[in-house]
Amino acid sequence: MRQFLLFASIIFVGLLFISRLFYLQIYTSSGHDLYEDNAIRKVYEYPKRGFVYDRNGELLVSNQPSYDVMVIPREVEPLDTIEFCNLLKIDKENFFKTYKRARNYSPRLPSVFVSHLSKEDYAVLQEKMRKFKGFYIQKRSLRDYQTTIGANVLGYIAEVNQREIKNDGYYLSGDIIGKQGIEKSYENELRGIKGVKFIQKDRFNRDIGPYKNGEKDTIPIPGKDVTITIDAELQEYGEFLMKNKVGGIVAIEPQSGEILSLISAPSYNPNLLVGRKRSGNYTKLNKDSIHLPLIDKGLLRMHEPGSPFKTLIALTALQEGAIDEQTSIRCSGAYHYGGSRPMGCHCGGGTRVLNNGISKSCNSYFANAFRKTIDKYDNATEGMNVWSNHIKSFGLGEYLGYDLSIGKKGNIPDGSYYDKWYPDFRWGATTIISNSIGQGEVLVTPIQLANVMATIANRGHYFTPHIIKKIENDTIPSKYTNKHETSIDKHHFEPIIEGLHDVYGPNGTAWFLNASGIEICGKTGTAENFTKIDGERKQLTDHSIFVAFAPKDNPQIALAILVENGYYGARFAGRIATLMIEKYINRKITRKDLENWILTYTLEHEYIKPFLGEPFEINAKSGMMTVEQYESILAEREQ
């Protein structure tokens, strides 16, 4: 019996081993995975990252060689750390900290130990690398920006983090990835595909040559070149005009939705975020709490639209039959409603119809149009829902779907919004009358406002704004060529456009901003500006807003400009709008008086207000300040 049990045990164990081997080698085998084989070392070759060109073929971003010191922790042998640290220009503390991080990531996979060696350091180190087992030098490309403009558009590349590695199996520790702008949005097209060489190792972990004579090796596939829609000359000029100012400019080609310029002020030289100094420069930019240069003001700044929103109030009222072109009101300098404090108006008073309501920006006229639209329905909730849907058909209150990775929805309230806000109160049009002049609960971003003007310029349709114009050997996504129709009938746009054209006329709010030979349609805007200082809500100088398109017929450019703390719309934003339109259409500036004025005055004294904790001498008079005056005050304060 004992012999039988022994024999049965041997048979059982043998069958168990055979079954397991069959399962591993026959049933579940998917072939020899070279990437998991510890006897084979993988050496990656990084492809050339795709170049970036502007719409006119000007090279904006190319590549430059870079050298990284890589480490495979399990292959590291005892070394002279002092000599190695001196060669790498790092201290011993940094050496052990970096080595520990690499070992925690993976003992057998390569990690970046020191990145972005200079050519000189590479030449010195290459001769001595044989002394430091487990370390090797890997060549890759760094970005080489051929321009100093468009940092927010171009973006930057940096080392992947753990989340990015986890989300995409393509990346390994030390790889680089696009972090912002075009670099992030078109990372898959720009990055190319890594090549890999498989090196066979012996039992002593020494390289003995290519695995299977290199037949499994792959070569890197270069990234695709891309052409973006930005006009580099226009972008540079816009950034020039926004010097000493905070805000954003978005310019769109109405007939295609292509973004001609996307300016965030103040900007910075994109080359600051390249190489070994990138981290320090990024920290410095990130700590600038006054100007916030890393925040894209054209995409992320949400603000009240102010008077440009009146165009949509009018279009909705026309569509709903609440008004027509001849509907008139008498403005007394204020709009009175329901015994509440009247809404002030600065149009000068008099009889207002649609045309001069727009050109003179009469608050009373649009408050009346808004009220008639809502009151047309049996209850305010229904009226607001209809109104809200019309406004949203222009791309407001939602993400526009453009091909940049950041943005905000803004806010277009509907009936349910106010039902929740006033659960025990019978609200109506007069309760929310501030929406009629682009204040209240309405919030937009500059790119949304620019898209609204492109839509009006097109007489009722728009194309999703986008920044990609061409991809090498590929086509751009079809969603950027599809037309989006608004809910407003086409014939309602003509009287609105006439009113916008008359804004530049003798009696319009932008009468002094005309550009010779160009028929411009525009609208001034002013938005209230609040901040919190020591927990208390304080009102600061209003934002200057201006929207425009030109020419009036067959428009080539539509734009929105936000100059934070810029007083009223025509003062800063309006001047910049005229200059940007001239620059794009005529490629030259005739209104040198406007240009000189913009470059003479600064708004830096406005931006520093919340951070002073004390009155700012000249600013206490609420006057504007020249660049020279501001610099003089700074010099006095430093003494």
XYZ file of C-alpha atoms in Angstrom:
639
model
C 0.000 0.000 0.000
C 2.853 2.345 0.911
C 4.557 1.603 -2.432
C 1.314 2.311 -4.313
C 0.893 5.706 -2.606
C 4.484 6.644 -3.481
C 3.988 5.606 -7.106
C 0.664 7.472 -7.321
C 2.251 10.618 -5.859
C 5.041 10.540 -8.436
C 2.532 10.090 -11.261
C 0.323 12.925 -9.901
C 3.237 15.376 -9.554
C 4.466 14.455 -13.028
C 1.047 15.047 -14.558
C 0.782 18.339 -12.679
C 4.087 19.549 -14.129
C 3.180 18.378 -17.636
C -0.220 20.113 -17.421
C 1.347 23.330 -16.211
C 3.963 23.270 -18.970
C 1.279 22.552 -21.548
C -0.785 25.458 -20.234
C 2.142 27.882 -20.262
C 3.771 26.836 -23.531
C 0.833 25.723 -25.673
C -2.464 27.065 -24.365
C -1.504 30.515 -23.119
C 1.671 31.147 -25.063
C 1.632 34.304 -27.137
C 5.189 34.042 -28.298
C 8.452 35.237 -26.854
C 8.005 38.732 -25.477
C 11.327 40.473 -26.036
C 10.224 43.401 -23.887
C 9.809 41.133 -20.847
C 12.983 39.078 -21.360
C 15.574 40.047 -18.741
C 18.348 38.529 -20.861
C 17.776 41.129 -23.561
C 18.534 44.811 -23.139
C 16.317 47.304 -24.935
C 17.887 50.459 -26.322
C 15.383 52.994 -27.607
C 16.031 55.388 -30.451
C 13.908 58.507 -30.342
C 12.471 59.944 -33.552
C 12.737 63.478 -34.825
C 9.758 65.411 -33.531
C 7.661 67.053 -36.233
C 8.274 70.686 -37.183
C 5.641 73.393 -36.735
C 4.977 76.061 -39.386
C 2.653 79.061 -39.427
C -0.078 79.493 -42.056
C 2.359 81.227 -44.441
C 5.045 78.540 -44.212
C 7.268 80.284 -41.668
C 9.129 77.764 -39.500
C 8.218 78.252 -35.847
C 9.500 75.119 -34.112
C 12.329 72.757 -35.071
C 14.662 70.471 -33.133
C 18.107 70.565 -31.603
C 20.175 67.620 -30.326
C 20.021 66.766 -26.648
C 21.837 64.147 -24.590
C 20.479 62.381 -21.520
C 22.405 60.215 -19.086
C 20.324 57.071 -18.536
C 20.588 54.544 -15.713
C 19.532 50.912 -15.310
C 19.761 50.479 -11.501
C 20.282 46.710 -11.376
C 23.287 46.992 -13.719
C 25.059 49.701 -11.720
C 28.379 48.618 -10.233
C 30.472 50.397 -7.548
C 31.814 53.662 -8.956
C 33.682 56.806 -8.039
C 30.643 58.965 -7.211
C 32.733 62.104 -6.691
C 34.240 61.880 -10.172
C 30.869 61.036 -11.705
C 29.117 63.927 -9.941
C 31.817 66.340 -11.049
C 31.397 65.233 -14.639
C 27.624 65.690 -14.442
C 27.879 68.926 -12.431
C 25.608 67.652 -9.664
C 26.173 67.058 -5.935
C 26.183 63.685 -4.138
C 22.831 64.356 -2.496
C 21.254 64.827 -5.916
C 23.030 61.693 -7.165
C 21.569 59.406 -4.477
C 18.123 61.037 -4.650
C 17.912 60.521 -8.411
C 19.265 56.978 -8.201
C 16.690 56.051 -5.556
C 13.869 57.456 -7.681
C 15.072 55.466 -10.703
C 15.309 52.257 -8.654
C 11.814 52.762 -7.256
C 10.473 53.188 -10.784
C 12.116 49.994 -12.019
C 15.441 48.257 -11.208
C 15.676 46.822 -14.725
C 14.184 49.552 -16.936
C 16.173 52.627 -17.983
C 15.393 55.997 -16.422
C 16.716 59.473 -17.097
C 19.458 60.243 -14.583
C 20.542 63.648 -15.892
C 18.781 65.292 -18.815
C 19.784 67.820 -21.444
C 23.582 67.674 -21.377
C 25.299 70.392 -23.347
C 27.406 69.387 -26.333
C 30.531 70.225 -24.369
C 29.528 68.116 -21.347
C 28.516 65.285 -23.654
C 31.920 65.296 -25.389
C 33.773 65.089 -22.056
C 31.490 62.472 -20.531
C 31.314 60.182 -23.568
C 35.012 59.292 -23.281
C 34.613 58.128 -19.665
C 31.227 56.395 -19.700
C 32.916 52.956 -19.907
C 33.990 53.434 -16.272
C 30.408 53.730 -15.031
C 28.569 50.461 -15.522
C 24.782 50.720 -15.681
C 24.906 54.238 -17.112
C 24.785 55.203 -20.775
C 24.119 58.283 -22.913
C 20.997 58.511 -25.028
C 20.521 61.044 -27.779
C 17.155 62.667 -28.352
C 15.728 65.899 -29.709
C 14.925 69.061 -27.814
C 12.670 71.728 -29.194
C 14.320 74.694 -30.865
C 11.886 77.611 -31.115
C 12.653 79.763 -34.112
C 10.515 82.550 -32.680
C 9.952 84.430 -29.446
C 6.170 84.666 -29.863
C 3.146 82.452 -29.336
C 4.281 80.579 -26.241
C 0.672 79.835 -25.267
C -0.078 78.574 -28.797
C 3.037 76.482 -29.344
C 3.173 75.055 -25.826
C 6.162 73.137 -24.539
C 7.387 69.592 -23.954
C 8.532 68.078 -20.684
C 9.160 64.738 -19.040
C 6.155 62.475 -18.597
C 4.716 61.976 -15.131
C 3.456 58.723 -13.631
C -0.158 59.418 -14.567
C 0.783 59.888 -18.215
C 2.847 56.698 -18.196
C -0.090 54.802 -16.720
C -2.571 56.214 -19.234
C -0.496 55.524 -22.345
C 1.709 52.430 -22.651
C 3.841 54.155 -25.294
C 5.673 56.218 -22.694
C 8.461 55.172 -20.341
C 10.059 57.071 -17.501
C 12.145 59.896 -18.914
C 10.182 60.205 -22.157
C 8.946 63.633 -23.176
C 5.411 64.691 -24.006
C 3.618 67.838 -25.134
C 2.279 69.733 -22.144
C 0.439 72.691 -23.627
C -0.673 74.281 -26.878
C -0.075 72.600 -30.210
C 2.559 70.340 -28.621
C -0.138 68.757 -26.440
C -3.079 68.819 -28.841
C -1.137 67.115 -31.628
C 1.256 65.050 -29.526
C 0.451 61.803 -31.364
C 1.229 63.354 -34.743
C 4.323 65.271 -33.647
C 6.053 62.636 -31.509
C 6.599 59.932 -34.153
C 7.306 56.327 -33.094
C 10.341 55.170 -31.137
C 12.718 52.634 -32.620
C 14.273 49.886 -30.498
C 17.403 47.739 -30.618
C 17.519 44.421 -28.762
C 20.911 43.556 -27.261
C 21.591 39.978 -26.124
C 23.277 39.588 -22.712
C 25.204 36.601 -21.324
C 24.791 35.001 -17.902
C 27.165 37.576 -16.428
C 24.841 40.363 -17.667
C 27.352 41.493 -20.293
C 26.311 42.672 -23.765
C 27.307 40.102 -26.396
C 25.732 41.638 -29.476
C 22.450 42.222 -31.304
C 19.684 39.730 -30.638
C 19.213 37.502 -33.734
C 21.540 39.767 -35.715
C 19.165 42.690 -35.292
C 16.273 41.181 -37.256
C 13.815 42.200 -34.503
C 15.114 45.762 -34.284
C 12.952 48.642 -35.472
C 13.920 52.068 -36.711
C 12.348 55.286 -35.397
C 9.590 56.845 -37.482
C 9.825 60.658 -37.528
C 6.915 62.745 -36.320
C 4.731 64.541 -38.830
C 5.236 68.197 -39.621
C 2.191 70.356 -38.949
C 1.088 73.730 -40.247
C -0.997 75.810 -37.875
C -3.494 78.520 -38.729
C -1.682 81.261 -36.814
C -0.363 84.220 -38.783
C 3.022 84.741 -37.113
C 3.274 88.370 -38.231
C -0.164 89.206 -36.825
C 0.567 87.266 -33.632
C 3.809 89.158 -33.110
C 2.125 92.505 -33.682
C -0.672 91.708 -31.244
C 1.791 90.728 -28.538
C 3.657 93.968 -29.241
C 0.491 96.028 -28.717
C -0.354 94.184 -25.486
C 2.928 95.076 -23.825
C 2.355 96.394 -20.268
C -1.197 95.053 -20.389
C -2.981 91.906 -19.241
C -5.621 90.291 -21.410
C -6.260 88.313 -24.554
C -6.820 88.707 -28.276
C -8.499 86.065 -30.437
C -8.761 86.569 -34.188
C -10.625 84.124 -36.441
C -11.067 83.807 -40.203
C -14.895 83.678 -40.438
C -15.043 81.661 -43.662
C -13.065 78.747 -42.219
C -12.938 79.025 -38.426
C -9.133 79.154 -38.566
C -7.584 80.966 -35.614
C -5.379 83.738 -36.996
C -3.987 84.870 -33.672
C -4.378 83.699 -30.098
C -2.661 86.173 -27.829
C -2.330 85.933 -24.082
C -0.695 88.893 -22.406
C 1.797 89.093 -20.992
C 3.501 86.348 -22.922
C 7.002 84.886 -22.562
C 9.743 83.534 -24.791
C 8.975 79.830 -25.438
C 12.710 79.074 -25.324
C 12.568 79.679 -21.547
C 10.935 76.265 -21.177
C 13.629 74.328 -23.005
C 16.602 72.473 -21.543
C 17.987 72.200 -18.023
C 16.779 75.678 -17.027
C 13.171 74.837 -17.889
C 12.169 73.873 -14.353
C 13.515 77.070 -12.778
C 11.993 79.275 -15.436
C 8.641 77.533 -15.148
C 8.627 78.081 -11.386
C 9.403 81.761 -11.844
C 6.594 82.208 -14.379
C 4.175 80.236 -12.230
C 4.856 82.442 -9.204
C 3.946 85.647 -11.033
C 0.596 86.137 -9.322
C 0.054 89.602 -10.814
C 0.323 88.799 -14.526
C -0.252 85.009 -14.517
C 1.721 84.491 -17.766
C 1.046 80.744 -17.842
C -2.728 81.288 -17.943
C -4.067 81.600 -21.483
C -6.274 84.670 -21.201
C -7.916 84.085 -24.600
C -9.178 80.627 -23.636
C -9.558 80.673 -19.870
C -10.569 84.178 -18.828
C -14.302 84.144 -18.080
C -15.867 87.573 -17.845
C -19.100 89.420 -18.452
C -19.327 90.200 -22.176
C -20.681 93.690 -21.653
C -22.220 95.583 -24.585
C -21.078 93.202 -27.396
C -23.721 90.846 -26.005
C -26.401 93.341 -27.073
C -26.078 92.047 -30.638
C -27.401 88.672 -29.480
C -30.156 90.310 -27.441
C -31.294 92.054 -30.634
C -31.050 88.944 -32.835
C -33.074 86.889 -30.377
C -35.715 89.604 -30.086
C -35.942 89.863 -33.890
C -36.276 86.105 -34.270
C -39.006 85.970 -31.628
C -40.887 88.875 -33.199
C -40.554 90.913 -30.015
C -39.125 93.858 -31.998
C -38.450 94.865 -35.560
C -36.038 97.359 -37.119
C -38.405 100.270 -36.506
C -39.364 99.477 -32.919
C -38.469 102.586 -30.974
C -38.151 103.711 -27.383
C -37.425 107.018 -25.753
C -34.268 106.883 -23.627
C -34.142 109.404 -20.799
C -30.687 108.387 -19.678
C -31.948 105.427 -17.678
C -34.285 102.436 -17.974
C -37.003 102.454 -15.315
C -38.739 99.226 -14.375
C -40.915 98.029 -11.533
C -40.064 100.759 -9.070
C -36.525 99.420 -8.701
C -33.432 101.512 -9.064
C -33.246 102.398 -12.776
C -30.603 100.974 -15.098
C -28.294 103.801 -16.112
C -27.526 104.585 -19.731
C -24.775 106.694 -21.310
C -26.031 106.883 -24.884
C -26.943 110.561 -24.563
C -30.691 110.038 -24.567
C -33.282 110.443 -27.307
C -35.300 108.207 -29.583
C -33.699 104.848 -30.220
C -34.384 102.246 -32.895
C -32.345 99.132 -33.640
C -29.625 100.852 -35.665
C -28.747 103.707 -33.330
C -29.473 101.488 -30.345
C -26.454 99.447 -31.464
C -24.260 102.289 -32.690
C -24.795 104.342 -29.526
C -24.979 101.264 -27.253
C -28.227 102.264 -25.572
C -28.862 100.213 -22.425
C -32.520 101.213 -22.332
C -33.179 99.905 -25.846
C -31.780 96.446 -25.160
C -33.367 96.185 -21.729
C -36.682 96.798 -23.490
C -35.895 94.212 -26.209
C -34.895 91.593 -23.642
C -37.991 92.192 -21.538
C -40.314 91.898 -24.543
C -38.668 88.613 -25.557
C -39.160 86.989 -22.148
C -42.620 88.457 -21.550
C -43.870 87.061 -24.856
C -44.335 83.709 -23.125
C -46.820 82.678 -20.448
C -44.134 82.436 -17.791
C -40.561 83.629 -17.364
C -39.133 80.112 -17.153
C -40.411 79.222 -20.616
C -39.297 82.552 -22.033
C -35.801 82.176 -20.607
C -35.474 78.656 -21.988
C -36.305 79.883 -25.498
C -33.939 82.847 -25.107
C -31.146 80.648 -23.738
C -31.382 78.156 -26.620
C -31.047 80.944 -29.172
C -27.953 82.317 -27.418
C -26.373 78.889 -27.078
C -26.718 78.295 -30.822
C -23.836 80.770 -31.206
C -21.533 78.441 -29.263
C -21.910 80.169 -25.895
C -22.408 78.337 -22.626
C -20.641 75.231 -23.956
C -17.141 74.150 -24.910
C -16.629 75.190 -28.510
C -14.816 71.963 -29.381
C -11.652 73.617 -30.675
C -8.406 71.675 -30.843
C -6.615 73.228 -27.894
C -6.627 71.304 -24.655
C -7.896 74.018 -22.315
C -11.010 76.151 -22.124
C -14.085 77.076 -20.136
C -17.793 76.819 -20.909
C -18.813 80.212 -19.670
C -22.421 80.548 -18.553
C -25.718 81.186 -20.311
C -28.535 80.886 -17.767
C -31.902 79.348 -18.592
C -35.218 79.149 -16.787
C -34.228 76.291 -14.474
C -31.155 78.253 -13.436
C -33.312 81.036 -11.984
C -35.949 78.643 -10.650
C -33.222 77.188 -8.440
C -31.893 80.614 -7.564
C -35.325 82.005 -6.634
C -37.222 78.987 -5.295
C -39.642 81.122 -3.243
C -39.808 84.180 -5.468
C -41.814 84.861 -8.611
C -38.995 86.132 -10.761
C -39.417 87.738 -14.168
C -37.550 89.606 -16.902
C -37.012 92.670 -14.729
C -35.457 90.505 -12.003
C -32.640 89.529 -14.362
C -32.623 92.623 -16.573
C -28.832 93.026 -16.275
C -28.459 90.106 -18.703
C -29.754 92.459 -21.398
C -26.536 94.463 -21.358
C -24.131 91.515 -21.030
C -23.819 91.545 -17.277
C -25.668 89.611 -14.603
C -25.082 85.877 -14.828
C -23.780 85.769 -18.414
C -20.124 84.755 -18.688
C -18.017 84.247 -21.810
C -14.404 83.722 -22.849
C -12.634 85.852 -25.482
C -12.581 82.980 -27.989
C -16.346 82.603 -27.602
C -16.856 86.310 -28.274
C -14.603 86.119 -31.343
C -16.657 83.179 -32.585
C -19.874 85.174 -32.087
C -18.475 87.931 -34.309
C -17.418 85.368 -36.922
C -20.964 83.992 -36.833
C -22.511 87.426 -37.349
C -19.994 88.153 -40.115
C -21.142 84.920 -41.824
C -24.791 85.941 -41.440
C -25.712 83.070 -39.143
C -23.244 80.203 -39.267
C -19.783 79.367 -37.956
C -17.078 76.742 -38.213
C -15.560 75.304 -35.065
C -12.495 77.447 -34.307
C -9.315 75.447 -34.790
C -5.572 75.916 -34.918
C -4.534 73.072 -37.228
C -4.300 73.883 -40.935
C -2.390 70.939 -42.337
C -0.861 67.668 -41.116
C 1.886 66.032 -43.178
C 0.426 63.148 -45.229
C -2.874 63.433 -43.394
C -6.106 65.422 -43.325
C -7.524 67.600 -40.582
C -10.599 66.272 -38.725
C -13.862 66.815 -40.594
C -15.489 68.474 -37.582
C -13.492 71.612 -38.410
C -14.998 71.859 -41.886
C -18.632 71.261 -40.854
C -20.908 74.305 -40.776
C -22.886 75.124 -37.604
C -26.111 77.045 -38.174
C -27.636 79.256 -35.500
C -31.351 79.298 -34.688
C -31.659 82.846 -36.072
C -33.002 83.369 -39.594
C -30.372 84.755 -41.958
C -32.248 87.949 -42.922
C -32.149 89.196 -39.313
C -28.369 89.650 -39.454
C -28.291 92.474 -42.003
C -29.747 95.205 -39.744
C -27.414 94.105 -36.955
C -24.422 94.383 -39.281
C -25.533 97.844 -40.370
C -25.686 98.890 -36.731
C -22.207 97.468 -36.072
C -20.892 99.326 -39.103
C -22.375 102.570 -37.780
C -20.484 102.077 -34.500
C -17.562 103.443 -36.553
C -19.736 106.172 -38.019
C -19.837 109.870 -36.988
C -22.269 109.228 -34.136
C -21.014 105.788 -33.065
C -19.096 104.849 -29.929
C -15.969 104.072 -31.985
C -16.158 107.054 -34.317
C -12.495 107.961 -33.806
C -11.180 104.467 -34.594
C -11.768 104.290 -38.353
C -9.147 102.775 -40.626
C -8.856 104.291 -44.086
C -10.147 102.059 -46.870
C -11.559 99.323 -44.589
C -15.220 98.978 -43.686
C -15.148 97.719 -40.104
C -18.100 96.493 -38.070
C -17.527 96.559 -34.329
C -18.918 96.963 -30.858
C -17.478 98.562 -27.768
C -17.884 96.916 -24.397
C -17.136 97.538 -20.752
C -17.320 94.853 -18.063
C -17.286 95.414 -14.327
C -14.270 94.005 -12.519
C -14.212 92.780 -8.940
C -11.658 91.067 -6.729
C -11.331 90.045 -3.102
C -8.845 91.845 -0.861
C -8.546 90.469 2.686
C -11.847 88.659 2.185
C -13.709 91.801 1.144
C -15.155 92.249 -2.359
C -13.620 95.273 -4.028
C -14.402 96.848 -7.376
C -11.438 97.586 -9.608
C -11.193 99.446 -12.887
C -13.503 98.031 -15.575
C -12.277 95.697 -18.301
C -12.037 97.132 -21.813
C -13.707 94.880 -24.424
C -14.051 95.251 -28.163
C -15.335 92.927 -30.884
C -15.149 93.521 -34.611
C -14.975 92.017 -38.078
C -13.851 93.378 -41.432
C -14.457 94.046 -44.199
C -18.195 94.443 -43.823
C -18.803 92.329 -46.943
C -16.757 89.201 -47.570
C -15.129 89.446 -44.108
C -11.579 88.184 -43.680
C -11.098 88.578 -39.927
C -13.278 88.590 -36.810
C -11.803 89.293 -33.415
C -12.425 89.871 -29.737
C -10.122 91.796 -27.455
C -10.054 91.852 -23.667
C -7.788 94.345 -21.904
C -8.130 93.810 -18.186
C -8.591 96.988 -16.110
C -8.575 98.890 -19.406
C -11.361 101.399 -18.633
C -14.069 101.578 -21.332
C -14.180 99.553 -24.545
C -12.922 102.039 -27.111
C -10.014 103.275 -25.022
C -7.632 100.324 -25.172
C -9.397 97.342 -26.772
C -10.952 99.434 -29.542
C -7.654 100.974 -30.600
C -5.989 97.566 -30.638
C -8.832 96.112 -32.731
C -8.419 98.707 -35.469
C -4.664 98.203 -35.554
C -4.964 94.401 -35.709
C -7.455 94.643 -38.586
C -5.209 97.038 -40.497
C -2.209 94.814 -39.938
C -3.946 91.709 -41.241
C -5.805 93.183 -44.210
C -3.336 95.833 -45.420
C -0.116 94.472 -43.881
C 0.731 98.016 -42.851
C -0.392 100.561 -40.276
C -1.782 103.942 -41.279
C -3.207 104.807 -37.857
C 0.162 105.470 -36.274
C -1.588 107.802 -33.835
C -3.487 104.847 -32.364
C -0.333 102.732 -32.233
C 1.684 105.451 -30.494
C -1.092 105.973 -27.941
C -1.299 102.260 -27.116
C 2.466 102.002 -26.658
C 2.631 105.157 -24.547
C 0.215 104.141 -21.798
C 0.623 101.294 -19.328
C -1.887 99.550 -17.084
C 0.671 98.054 -14.726
C -0.383 100.476 -11.989
C -3.908 99.010 -12.198
C -2.735 95.406 -11.846
C -0.640 96.088 -8.781
C -3.510 97.667 -6.826
C -4.686 94.555 -4.947
C -1.128 93.710 -3.893
C -0.017 97.078 -2.508
C -1.962 97.326 0.724
C -1.628 101.101 0.432
C -2.708 103.883 -1.923
C -0.695 104.142 -5.105
C 0.206 107.809 -5.478
C -0.779 108.768 -9.028
C -3.292 105.951 -9.266
C -5.210 107.479 -6.348
C -6.348 110.149 -8.799
C -7.905 107.437 -11.010
C -5.925 108.673 -13.990
C -4.030 106.732 -16.630
C -0.291 106.541 -16.527
C 2.417 106.552 -19.149
C 5.133 103.933 -19.172
C 7.654 106.604 -18.149
C 5.522 107.731 -15.190
C 5.106 104.178 -13.960
C 8.816 103.417 -14.233
C 9.590 106.653 -12.390
C 7.304 105.690 -9.505
C 8.851 102.224 -9.315
C 12.301 103.794 -9.157
C 11.191 106.113 -6.313
C 9.684 103.220 -4.367
C 12.908 101.232 -4.637
C 14.993 104.058 -3.131
